[in-house]
XYZ file of C-alpha atoms in Angstrom:
746
model
C 0.126 0.227 0.003
C 3.184 2.140 0.585
C 4.618 1.426 -2.163
C 1.871 2.188 -4.184
C 1.137 5.668 -2.741
C 4.925 6.778 -3.230
C 4.214 5.542 -6.477
C 0.982 8.135 -6.571
C 2.796 10.759 -5.591
C 5.982 10.523 -7.430
C 3.583 10.284 -10.894
C 1.624 13.534 -9.919
C 4.946 15.050 -9.191
C 5.904 14.311 -12.511
C 2.649 15.545 -14.099
C 2.747 18.485 -12.311
C 6.355 19.529 -13.350
C 5.290 18.626 -17.072
C 2.870 20.671 -16.775
C 4.527 23.622 -15.726
C 6.737 23.391 -18.865
C 4.802 25.362 -20.355
C 6.786 28.663 -22.064
C 6.605 31.942 -23.983
C 9.011 34.220 -25.884
C 9.349 36.362 -28.295
C 10.239 40.710 -29.113
C 8.622 43.898 -28.292
C 8.130 45.952 -30.868
C 7.371 49.906 -30.834
C 7.105 51.871 -34.823
C 8.803 48.866 -36.486
C 11.799 49.014 -33.922
C 12.808 46.900 -30.562
C 11.433 48.314 -27.337
C 13.803 47.803 -24.609
C 12.656 47.245 -21.152
C 9.843 46.934 -21.768
C 7.334 44.706 -18.848
C 5.169 41.525 -19.702
C 3.887 39.541 -16.827
C 0.631 37.185 -16.740
C -1.660 38.897 -14.405
C -2.226 37.623 -10.926
C 0.823 35.686 -10.875
C 4.663 36.284 -9.779
C 5.309 35.428 -13.374
C 6.844 38.544 -15.126
C 10.051 39.712 -16.759
C 11.505 43.074 -18.459
C 12.247 42.687 -22.399
C 16.265 43.096 -22.962
C 18.355 45.782 -24.960
C 17.222 43.955 -28.303
C 13.516 43.572 -27.281
C 13.816 40.074 -26.167
C 11.478 38.376 -23.633
C 11.276 34.797 -22.270
C 8.472 34.208 -19.423
C 9.130 29.728 -18.709
C 7.641 27.074 -16.409
C 3.949 28.016 -16.976
C 1.560 26.197 -15.208
C -1.636 25.009 -17.577
C -4.024 26.968 -17.324
C -6.537 30.638 -18.904
C -3.540 33.644 -18.769
C -4.011 37.481 -19.367
C -0.798 38.249 -20.313
C 0.216 42.140 -19.513
C 2.894 44.021 -21.751
C 3.958 47.741 -21.187
C 6.235 50.647 -21.152
C 6.099 53.875 -20.725
C 4.602 56.721 -22.990
C 2.926 53.920 -24.978
C -0.365 51.720 -24.588
C -0.449 48.897 -22.430
C -1.249 45.730 -24.441
C -3.355 42.728 -22.905
C -3.588 39.094 -24.657
C -5.542 35.948 -23.563
C -3.007 32.989 -23.919
C -4.508 29.591 -22.904
C -1.465 27.236 -21.762
C -1.397 23.424 -21.494
C 0.823 20.110 -22.675
C 4.040 22.007 -22.818
C 3.123 24.618 -24.906
C 5.776 26.883 -26.242
C 4.740 29.832 -27.737
C 6.837 31.866 -29.839
C 4.889 35.925 -30.204
C 5.647 39.272 -30.960
C 4.232 42.084 -29.417
C 3.828 45.533 -31.034
C 2.709 48.664 -28.534
C 1.033 51.931 -29.891
C 2.575 54.871 -28.696
C 0.019 57.209 -26.108
C 0.065 60.890 -26.141
C -1.643 60.229 -22.609
C 1.402 58.636 -20.330
C 4.360 60.648 -18.793
C 6.727 60.388 -21.415
C 10.722 61.167 -19.889
C 11.829 64.623 -20.476
C 15.462 66.229 -19.905
C 15.317 69.751 -21.185
C 12.644 72.014 -18.669
C 15.008 70.662 -15.301
C 18.477 68.959 -16.974
C 17.930 66.009 -15.321
C 15.475 63.030 -16.779
C 12.096 63.701 -15.121
C 8.912 62.653 -16.239
C 6.455 64.992 -18.098
C 4.288 65.376 -15.858
C 6.361 65.939 -13.041
C 8.353 68.137 -14.482
C 7.586 72.528 -12.859
C 8.643 73.598 -16.391
C 6.039 73.136 -19.193
C 7.690 70.670 -22.271
C 6.009 69.427 -25.289
C 7.217 66.055 -26.654
C 7.357 65.190 -30.446
C 8.106 61.547 -31.100
C 9.756 60.136 -34.325
C 6.443 58.798 -35.039
C 4.725 62.786 -35.487
C 7.644 63.473 -38.280
C 7.245 60.856 -40.276
C 3.119 61.818 -40.749
C 4.772 64.153 -42.654
C 8.336 63.376 -43.857
C 10.804 66.096 -44.659
C 14.675 66.460 -45.693
C 15.756 68.605 -42.525
C 14.161 69.202 -39.041
C 14.018 72.619 -40.151
C 10.919 71.759 -41.700
C 10.009 69.208 -39.856
C 8.812 71.679 -37.283
C 6.380 73.608 -39.696
C 2.890 71.546 -37.857
C 4.450 72.249 -34.189
C 2.505 75.341 -32.483
C 3.890 78.148 -32.210
C 6.572 77.022 -34.119
C 7.246 78.696 -37.626
C 10.112 77.987 -40.173
C 10.955 81.177 -41.914
C 12.986 81.853 -44.789
C 15.158 84.692 -44.915
C 16.285 84.949 -48.557
C 14.496 84.267 -51.205
C 17.461 83.245 -53.431
C 19.260 80.946 -51.344
C 16.640 79.351 -49.431
C 18.222 79.394 -45.480
C 16.082 80.204 -42.724
C 15.846 79.824 -38.972
C 13.448 78.692 -36.588
C 10.940 81.462 -34.795
C 9.521 80.208 -31.340
C 6.372 82.565 -30.295
C 6.882 85.073 -33.049
C 10.869 85.500 -32.092
C 13.184 85.086 -34.721
C 15.438 82.357 -35.072
C 19.007 84.025 -32.917
C 16.448 83.669 -29.823
C 16.126 79.797 -30.357
C 18.381 77.766 -28.850
C 18.678 74.528 -30.210
C 20.530 71.154 -28.642
C 21.271 67.931 -29.376
C 20.825 65.152 -26.750
C 21.197 68.336 -24.737
C 24.225 70.001 -26.013
C 24.187 73.182 -27.648
C 25.529 72.434 -31.034
C 23.205 74.204 -33.199
C 24.300 77.801 -32.502
C 26.085 80.827 -34.354
C 26.491 80.257 -38.287
C 24.571 77.105 -37.686
C 21.642 78.897 -36.800
C 21.390 79.528 -40.422
C 23.254 76.587 -41.921
C 23.518 73.651 -39.288
C 19.469 72.488 -38.695
C 19.757 70.711 -42.366
C 21.572 67.239 -42.057
C 20.553 65.631 -38.976
C 19.464 62.141 -40.309
C 15.893 62.104 -38.579
C 16.107 57.784 -38.624
C 18.391 58.548 -35.665
C 15.497 61.231 -34.275
C 14.198 59.490 -31.071
C 11.792 62.719 -30.252
C 12.003 66.084 -29.923
C 11.232 68.300 -27.001
C 10.325 71.922 -26.851
C 10.503 74.614 -24.061
C 8.554 78.035 -24.912
C 10.095 80.417 -23.073
C 13.480 81.998 -21.672
C 16.181 79.369 -20.323
C 19.252 81.135 -19.755
C 19.373 79.968 -16.292
C 20.329 76.635 -17.593
C 21.289 76.916 -21.355
C 23.195 80.490 -21.174
C 23.159 82.906 -24.196
C 20.729 82.407 -26.729
C 18.019 80.411 -24.949
C 15.873 83.604 -24.850
C 12.635 82.529 -26.843
C 13.110 78.906 -26.105
C 14.859 75.842 -26.501
C 14.721 72.812 -29.333
C 16.130 69.859 -28.007
C 16.786 66.896 -30.843
C 16.952 63.630 -28.934
C 18.556 60.925 -30.888
C 17.970 57.279 -30.332
C 20.788 54.965 -28.001
C 22.527 52.570 -29.720
C 21.194 49.433 -27.460
C 17.663 50.437 -28.216
C 18.206 51.015 -32.110
C 17.628 48.104 -34.501
C 20.414 46.766 -36.720
C 19.482 48.276 -39.955
C 17.260 50.956 -40.814
C 16.711 52.906 -44.385
C 14.232 56.029 -45.215
C 14.355 57.071 -48.552
C 11.861 59.099 -50.634
C 11.649 60.910 -54.184
C 9.390 64.330 -55.072
C 7.772 65.018 -58.205
C 9.510 67.850 -57.942
C 13.070 66.015 -58.486
C 14.097 65.972 -54.559
C 16.141 62.596 -53.562
C 16.745 62.307 -49.504
C 18.240 58.947 -47.880
C 18.395 58.620 -44.438
C 20.349 55.536 -42.897
C 20.761 53.990 -39.456
C 22.965 51.063 -39.220
C 24.027 49.573 -35.460
C 27.797 48.132 -34.635
C 29.134 46.333 -31.855
C 32.621 47.498 -31.247
C 33.263 45.392 -28.497
C 31.652 43.955 -25.318
C 31.202 46.885 -23.823
C 30.729 49.430 -26.613
C 28.344 49.890 -28.946
C 27.807 52.247 -31.810
C 24.915 54.330 -34.140
C 25.733 55.003 -37.316
C 23.506 57.770 -39.330
C 24.221 59.279 -42.734
C 21.755 61.004 -44.367
C 21.818 62.601 -47.930
C 19.686 64.909 -49.915
C 20.164 66.069 -53.594
C 17.919 68.260 -55.342
C 19.348 69.794 -59.165
C 16.347 70.777 -61.129
C 16.380 74.553 -62.123
C 12.650 75.398 -61.705
C 11.007 78.702 -62.249
C 7.579 78.299 -62.025
C 6.688 81.952 -60.917
C 8.781 83.175 -64.446
C 11.250 85.455 -61.989
C 13.901 84.660 -64.094
C 14.771 83.208 -60.961
C 15.268 79.703 -59.844
C 11.930 79.265 -56.995
C 13.759 76.350 -54.833
C 18.003 76.171 -54.248
C 19.546 73.737 -55.721
C 21.488 71.149 -53.386
C 23.825 68.488 -52.310
C 24.474 67.833 -49.252
C 25.533 64.974 -47.027
C 26.041 64.210 -43.221
C 27.552 61.447 -41.407
C 26.513 60.736 -37.563
C 28.028 58.219 -34.798
C 27.099 57.779 -31.801
C 28.888 55.623 -29.124
C 27.836 54.512 -25.944
C 30.468 52.357 -23.189
C 29.275 50.257 -21.064
C 31.005 50.609 -17.438
C 31.216 48.338 -14.228
C 29.665 50.847 -12.225
C 26.721 51.198 -14.980
C 27.428 55.039 -15.254
C 27.297 57.127 -18.341
C 29.643 57.188 -20.896
C 28.661 58.309 -24.531
C 30.311 59.982 -27.015
C 28.965 61.311 -30.752
C 30.010 63.317 -33.557
C 28.337 64.679 -37.002
C 30.432 66.198 -40.421
C 28.138 67.861 -42.707
C 28.721 69.237 -45.952
C 26.528 71.229 -48.004
C 27.081 72.914 -51.841
C 23.573 75.153 -52.174
C 22.956 77.568 -55.145
C 20.251 80.126 -56.229
C 20.250 82.702 -58.576
C 18.922 83.570 -62.307
C 18.221 80.350 -64.051
C 21.199 80.473 -66.833
C 23.812 81.040 -63.649
C 26.864 78.768 -64.045
C 29.704 78.073 -61.412
C 32.104 80.534 -63.895
C 30.237 83.759 -62.598
C 30.606 82.727 -59.286
C 31.110 86.104 -57.251
C 30.743 88.002 -60.860
C 28.516 90.923 -62.175
C 27.571 88.701 -65.520
C 25.033 86.341 -63.614
C 23.488 86.741 -60.286
C 23.799 83.936 -58.198
C 24.337 83.320 -54.538
C 26.491 80.034 -53.762
C 27.406 78.509 -50.595
C 29.685 75.609 -49.411
C 30.000 75.012 -46.137
C 32.104 72.277 -44.166
C 30.740 71.744 -40.746
C 31.739 69.247 -37.851
C 30.414 68.400 -34.100
C 31.474 66.438 -31.447
C 29.516 65.803 -27.996
C 29.353 63.624 -24.980
C 28.476 63.179 -21.611
C 30.884 61.036 -18.810
C 29.400 60.419 -15.272
C 32.337 60.697 -13.050
C 33.437 57.436 -10.974
C 32.288 58.976 -7.714
C 29.803 57.807 -5.412
C 27.791 61.391 -5.696
C 26.101 61.797 -9.167
C 28.497 64.320 -10.862
C 28.824 64.681 -14.808
C 31.159 66.004 -17.280
C 29.082 67.170 -20.387
C 31.094 68.923 -23.189
C 31.026 69.425 -27.329
C 32.774 71.659 -29.515
C 31.819 72.488 -33.237
C 34.206 74.168 -36.147
C 31.914 75.398 -38.985
C 34.008 76.485 -42.255
C 31.723 79.038 -44.680
C 33.056 79.873 -48.444
C 29.721 81.857 -49.709
C 29.234 84.588 -52.240
C 26.003 86.795 -52.257
C 26.437 88.328 -55.715
C 29.484 89.902 -55.895
C 30.226 89.836 -52.092
C 31.960 87.419 -50.486
C 31.638 85.968 -46.947
C 34.314 83.460 -45.957
C 33.774 82.605 -42.299
C 35.572 80.826 -40.019
C 33.617 79.811 -36.200
C 34.497 77.062 -33.669
C 32.914 76.727 -30.172
C 33.891 74.662 -27.645
C 31.775 73.924 -24.558
C 32.437 72.367 -20.799
C 30.187 71.740 -18.158
C 30.242 69.687 -15.016
C 26.355 69.398 -12.974
C 26.244 67.999 -9.953
C 22.744 66.670 -8.860
C 21.961 65.610 -5.053
C 18.903 65.007 -3.279
C 18.731 66.604 0.203
C 16.152 64.887 2.334
C 12.739 63.590 0.986
C 12.051 67.723 -0.239
C 14.972 69.580 -2.286
C 16.334 68.044 -5.638
C 19.815 70.338 -5.908
C 21.324 70.973 -9.346
C 24.754 72.362 -8.987
C 26.570 73.404 -12.143
C 29.936 75.233 -13.947
C 30.314 76.114 -17.496
C 32.563 77.443 -19.726
C 31.640 78.609 -23.561
C 34.770 79.263 -25.969
C 34.155 81.155 -29.314
C 36.302 82.148 -32.039
C 34.678 83.884 -34.593
C 36.374 85.452 -38.061
C 35.091 86.490 -41.492
C 36.076 88.807 -44.144
C 33.300 91.685 -43.232
C 33.869 94.998 -41.475
C 31.879 93.408 -38.324
C 35.929 91.633 -37.812
C 38.173 94.994 -38.726
C 39.482 97.057 -36.233
C 39.088 100.524 -35.976
C 41.950 101.437 -39.025
C 39.503 99.359 -41.171
C 42.542 97.578 -42.275
C 43.404 94.786 -39.417
C 41.612 91.929 -39.344
C 40.637 91.699 -35.624
C 39.667 87.874 -34.858
C 36.457 87.454 -31.822
C 37.471 85.815 -29.147
C 35.055 85.128 -26.542
C 35.172 83.680 -22.822
C 31.806 83.056 -21.055
C 32.558 81.022 -17.581
C 29.252 80.940 -15.494
C 27.780 78.607 -12.824
C 24.014 78.053 -12.257
C 22.067 76.775 -9.026
C 18.582 74.725 -9.160
C 16.714 73.612 -6.669
C 13.589 71.833 -7.300
C 11.472 71.987 -3.979
C 8.783 69.158 -3.123
C 6.243 71.095 -0.905
C 4.134 67.918 -0.992
C 2.549 65.611 -3.462
C 0.557 69.084 -5.378
C 2.731 71.106 -4.802
C 6.258 71.886 -6.243
C 8.504 74.624 -6.303
C 11.345 75.119 -8.524
C 13.842 78.281 -8.013
C 17.190 78.907 -9.963
C 19.904 81.390 -10.916
C 22.812 81.646 -13.356
C 25.580 83.900 -13.232
C 28.139 84.345 -16.235
C 30.420 86.503 -17.162
C 31.068 87.425 -20.807
C 34.919 88.535 -21.171
C 33.703 91.635 -23.644
C 30.475 92.631 -21.489
C 31.112 91.779 -18.422
C 28.231 90.624 -15.496
C 25.091 88.734 -16.653
C 22.642 87.455 -13.902
C 19.766 85.059 -14.851
C 17.340 84.284 -12.159
C 13.997 81.867 -12.935
C 10.979 80.695 -10.663
C 8.737 77.536 -11.212
C 5.558 76.596 -9.343
C 3.409 73.262 -10.528
C -0.229 72.172 -8.982
C -1.824 69.151 -9.845
C -4.704 67.376 -8.359
C -4.523 64.203 -6.953
C -5.804 61.973 -9.664
C -3.090 64.463 -11.964
C -5.318 64.861 -14.556
C -5.338 68.762 -13.826
C -1.795 70.524 -13.650
C -1.291 74.276 -13.736
C 2.119 75.479 -14.310
C 3.095 79.139 -13.365
C 6.880 80.224 -14.420
C 8.741 83.500 -14.110
C 12.121 84.695 -15.634
C 15.247 86.206 -17.074
C 16.956 85.537 -20.277
C 20.105 87.410 -21.802
C 21.579 86.780 -25.444
C 25.126 88.587 -26.727
C 24.264 88.954 -30.948
C 26.645 88.401 -33.615
C 25.078 89.688 -36.600
C 26.877 87.936 -39.736
C 26.743 84.550 -37.939
C 22.725 85.000 -37.146
C 21.054 86.839 -39.267
C 21.302 85.682 -42.994
C 19.584 88.974 -44.276
C 22.893 90.727 -43.236
C 24.835 88.491 -46.002
C 22.591 89.301 -48.878
C 23.833 91.848 -51.714
C 21.181 93.901 -51.800
C 21.624 96.307 -49.208
C 24.516 97.850 -47.521
C 24.561 96.680 -43.481
C 26.092 99.697 -41.110
C 25.958 99.201 -36.882
C 24.831 101.919 -34.689
C 26.958 102.254 -31.975
C 28.798 99.241 -30.094
C 25.966 96.384 -29.545
C 25.018 96.126 -25.678
C 23.349 92.688 -24.930
C 19.761 92.004 -25.215
C 17.633 91.128 -21.866
C 14.423 89.526 -21.315
C 11.963 89.037 -18.825
C 9.156 86.163 -19.523
C 6.337 84.642 -17.829
C 4.717 82.074 -18.430
C 0.695 80.596 -17.061
C 0.205 76.813 -18.641
C -2.614 74.572 -17.588
C -3.020 70.962 -19.120
C -6.532 69.070 -18.220
C -6.531 64.653 -19.025
C -10.076 63.667 -19.796
C -10.211 59.543 -20.174
C -13.320 58.337 -21.315
C -14.423 54.630 -22.871
C -13.663 55.088 -26.473
C -11.453 58.306 -26.022
C -8.138 60.141 -24.399
C -7.938 64.057 -24.254
C -5.918 66.172 -23.215
C -6.352 70.047 -23.607
C -3.055 72.002 -23.148
C -3.483 75.769 -22.923
C -0.447 78.466 -22.076
C -0.632 82.639 -21.872
C 2.617 84.159 -22.414
C 4.318 87.183 -21.725
C 7.928 88.930 -22.715
C 9.915 92.383 -22.325
C 12.851 93.440 -24.047
C 15.184 95.722 -22.854
C 18.071 96.011 -25.431
C 16.654 94.265 -28.666
C 19.029 94.148 -31.247
C 16.338 94.802 -34.711
C 16.634 94.674 -38.313
C 15.887 97.972 -39.379
C 14.357 97.951 -43.136
C 12.665 100.762 -43.234
C 14.941 104.209 -42.287
C 16.764 103.948 -45.569
C 15.765 101.128 -47.801
C 19.598 101.237 -49.139
C 20.462 99.791 -45.748
C 19.763 97.397 -43.043
C 20.983 99.229 -40.078
C 21.183 97.283 -36.794
C 21.487 98.817 -32.856
C 19.803 98.712 -29.872
C 16.479 99.596 -29.588
C 15.636 102.476 -27.725
C 12.400 101.592 -26.052
C 11.441 98.409 -25.588
C 9.882 95.218 -27.294
C 6.804 93.285 -26.015
C 6.366 89.402 -27.498
C 2.636 88.064 -25.607
C 0.024 85.485 -26.460
C -2.036 83.044 -25.522
C -2.041 79.033 -27.036
C -3.997 75.798 -27.220
C -3.089 72.390 -27.798
C -5.371 69.243 -28.212
C -4.388 65.539 -28.582
C -7.436 63.506 -28.854
C -6.579 59.420 -29.445
C -9.616 57.600 -30.142
C -9.506 53.936 -29.620
C -10.864 52.946 -32.754
C -7.878 54.268 -34.779
C -8.146 57.636 -35.351
C -5.903 60.220 -33.291
C -6.137 64.288 -33.987
C -3.522 67.003 -32.756
C -5.123 70.675 -33.091
C -3.169 74.057 -32.495
C -3.225 77.681 -32.414
C -1.476 80.354 -31.271
C -2.780 84.136 -31.209
C -0.410 86.484 -30.346
C 0.894 90.555 -30.810
C 4.685 91.454 -31.313
C 5.506 94.662 -30.859
C 8.545 97.361 -31.072
C 8.166 100.246 -29.101
C 10.271 103.578 -30.071
C 10.226 106.505 -29.518
C 6.568 106.149 -27.916
C 5.489 104.784 -31.630
C 4.480 100.858 -31.523
C 4.542 99.126 -34.100
C 4.010 96.071 -35.007
C 6.946 93.733 -35.963
C 8.364 92.548 -39.274
C 7.821 89.246 -40.591
C 5.476 87.745 -37.885
C 1.685 86.763 -37.897
C -0.543 87.148 -34.958
C -2.469 84.087 -36.186
C -0.678 80.611 -36.159
C -2.978 77.204 -36.412
C -1.385 73.502 -37.109
C -3.722 70.200 -37.631
C -2.472 66.432 -37.969
C -4.843 64.156 -38.211
C -4.864 60.124 -38.291
C -6.744 56.848 -39.142
C -5.101 53.703 -38.571
C -7.308 50.931 -40.539
C -7.086 47.340 -39.586
C -5.053 46.299 -42.630
C -2.023 48.310 -41.732
C -2.859 51.392 -43.599
C -2.408 54.703 -42.613
C -4.061 58.032 -43.278
C -2.213 61.210 -41.855
C -3.525 64.702 -42.881
C -1.442 67.764 -41.708
C -1.778 71.269 -42.346
C -1.007 74.676 -40.946
C -2.183 78.120 -41.269
C -1.282 81.459 -40.430
C -2.240 84.951 -40.952
C -0.964 88.357 -42.636
C 2.701 89.051 -41.835
C 4.161 92.753 -42.290
C 6.735 92.508 -44.945
C 10.025 94.968 -45.798
C 9.142 97.325 -48.279
C 11.613 99.252 -50.154
C 9.496 102.818 -49.327
C 6.205 104.129 -50.589
C 6.151 103.426 -54.032
C 7.338 99.755 -53.801
C 3.954 98.017 -55.679
C 4.339 94.703 -53.472
C 1.789 94.134 -50.936
C 2.605 95.582 -47.604
C 1.483 92.344 -45.615
C 1.319 88.607 -46.978
C -2.413 87.089 -47.092
C -3.819 84.337 -44.873
C -1.614 81.096 -46.006
C -2.080 77.380 -45.322
C 0.116 74.306 -46.369
C -1.623 71.143 -46.471
C -0.440 67.696 -46.873
C -1.608 64.268 -47.260
C -0.234 61.029 -46.771
C -1.120 57.654 -47.062
C 1.400 54.550 -45.413
C 0.589 50.785 -45.789
C 2.409 48.449 -43.791
C 3.387 45.154 -45.461
C 5.804 43.041 -42.509
C 7.676 44.619 -39.543
C 10.702 45.222 -41.615
C 9.077 46.926 -44.808
C 6.691 49.839 -45.379
C 5.841 52.235 -48.107
C 4.477 55.979 -47.944
C 3.491 58.196 -50.409
C 1.378 61.673 -50.693
C 1.289 65.256 -51.935
C 2.690 67.777 -50.262
C 0.821 72.053 -50.555
C -2.200 70.408 -51.988
C -3.683 74.085 -52.180
C -0.257 74.662 -54.382
C 0.312 78.358 -52.267
C 3.173 80.188 -53.394
C 4.007 83.872 -52.757
C 3.030 86.027 -54.995
C 5.385 86.530 -58.463
C 7.059 89.534 -57.599
C 8.667 89.029 -54.596
C 11.956 89.560 -55.954
C 12.045 92.793 -56.529
C 13.219 93.852 -60.534
C 14.951 90.289 -60.257
C 15.598 91.284 -64.377
C 18.296 93.608 -63.251
C 19.550 92.079 -59.932
C 23.023 94.497 -59.737
C 20.696 97.551 -60.268
C 23.070 98.346 -62.964
C 21.795 102.279 -64.604
C 19.656 102.729 -61.650
C 20.115 105.379 -58.429
C 18.961 103.579 -55.838
C 19.327 106.639 -53.479
C 16.442 108.626 -55.416
C 14.510 105.545 -56.419
C 14.955 102.913 -53.953
C 11.522 101.442 -55.240
C 13.415 100.024 -57.996
C 16.374 98.427 -56.723
C 17.125 94.817 -56.534
C 15.843 93.054 -53.360
C 15.260 89.798 -52.484
C 14.309 89.822 -48.386
C 10.858 90.123 -49.039
C 9.784 86.537 -48.157
C 7.837 84.685 -45.908
C 6.929 81.334 -47.395
C 8.799 78.815 -50.087
C 8.067 79.090 -53.570
C 7.605 75.336 -53.502
C 4.195 74.306 -54.858
C 2.244 71.373 -55.136
C 4.241 67.919 -55.337
C 3.839 63.917 -55.034
C 5.730 61.934 -53.319
C 6.601 58.389 -52.582
C 9.177 56.284 -50.111
C 10.022 53.221 -48.790
C 11.657 52.600 -44.804
C 13.178 49.272 -44.444
C 13.688 48.228 -40.703
C 16.091 44.800 -39.818
C 15.561 43.685 -35.463
């Protein structure tokens, strides 16, 4: 009897062990890319794991039964799947998570350290790589056209260079970073926004309003932080290439590789080419600048025994672009036979972060870039060389439970030389290279008053070797309801900027007008206040987010180009008065469970200049702008995207009262539609139409285009007859079709 019972017990244990040999394994994906560190578990059990750096997961020894498998990750919608296990079942299943606009994305731009978007006392807008795929573009400059409150502004009708406006403030007030490092500044404000391989962009963070307390000079209007992918979480290979009916060719390539067991790299290459001479408005000039550009980006992460961060990256950009008369040739470069604007650009960048091997959290961050430019604007040569080196130590310390301290010391070195009078000595003959030293120190205390209230106090002191001490304080307050469905933020802060006109304002380079400076330009300062309210509503069929802001910025010593005092000149001087930028903006995100997603945004603003008690509207600044993105995902992996923007009238620079061109731009809208078909997790095809309404500016935007060298014209007596390409607010590129193909190898 005892033997029989023992045999029965042994058999029962064997069967039970056999029944627990079920397993499931596979990869977690998001937007055709592997998703590392996602959570995978069986509901109401202790069986669970996380996907590794390659997105792979595995659950073993699962008893027989019916289960709910849950897959979740921050920033993505949680997925649940019903699964039955029995008889030693071994499953291999891949799961794809969809991005969610309502979860807490991790952001770094507002406080210089990783925090969830909801917890940040500074309002940060986050735009994922999926957002930019809805309207593919060859550069981040064009990609930002559908972000609320941001407008890519063309500054030249001929060479088509431009900058990015935030809430009506010109490009030099926008600080562009890559992975938190200040790379796109100075000369690259005009030329450095192209050639960033979009296949490597993970997300873009936008902060509107001064951020000089953390980022120093130039962060007056706001910051745009381009976050690139981590090598550990990137697919093995990504390619994205498209062509347009105008003849544009753009190709992005991303490749992950291993240098050793403890170091991984990510290589990105972007190539853009456009060589068609098109003149649809019949003004004798190219509607779109001809371009040939290649950019190479490389990022390396090195694993350390202490798990501390060590990453280093670099980028090289070469571009050859020209625009001008349709029959212009290279042999005419710099001459007065045919007018052309020809620009050769060589640019390199490097940046990185090294976490010191100490018990405290101390990071050393560094960046450097060199920019070399050989260009002609008609007969005017502009040769420039710029080098910027930057380094900072950042110490982060949690004191008790309420104080999160951030302390940093920074140093920035700027070398600039060109062939203009901006670098001449007083004798007007000897060249004087501009060298600026900018050491600084900043302190920030994020105070957790309680679970619903947070206060951030910060201050920065910089010493500019040319202008002396500059102090920048800021204060931020955040309140949220207990369920975090209501968030209120208030901020007030100071910004400053030391200007170099020739490196930041392309209008100063055009050969059409003479440039003059009135007195020595002093640093600009501004005070900004911002109110932000976020409301989240979750229903059975939709997730809704309302984000509303009111902003007010007051400038002293503002530097503005004066086109109107003398229409033959551009006069730069510190404003003898003040300037104000104020307005309100609203963003709405609605994500329906049936596959429909809607993003709407609108900004109403008033940007004015008051000098000698006379108030005028700022040139090239719209009073209203709106953006939208409407997407629908069909069940057969077909995605429809309809994106667009609309802008109100802008005051434009005229050549006096007799100028026949309109004083204000019209209302206009750029709209795009795209269809995307996903065939497998690797292959994806897309195509559509850009500028559906075929909007282009008036044909006479370039004044007197038939006589670009003003032959036989006294422009002093008759300024309205002068050649002038600075009257520009939108691209001359009309409607066009495009088709592209993406491939991803995991």
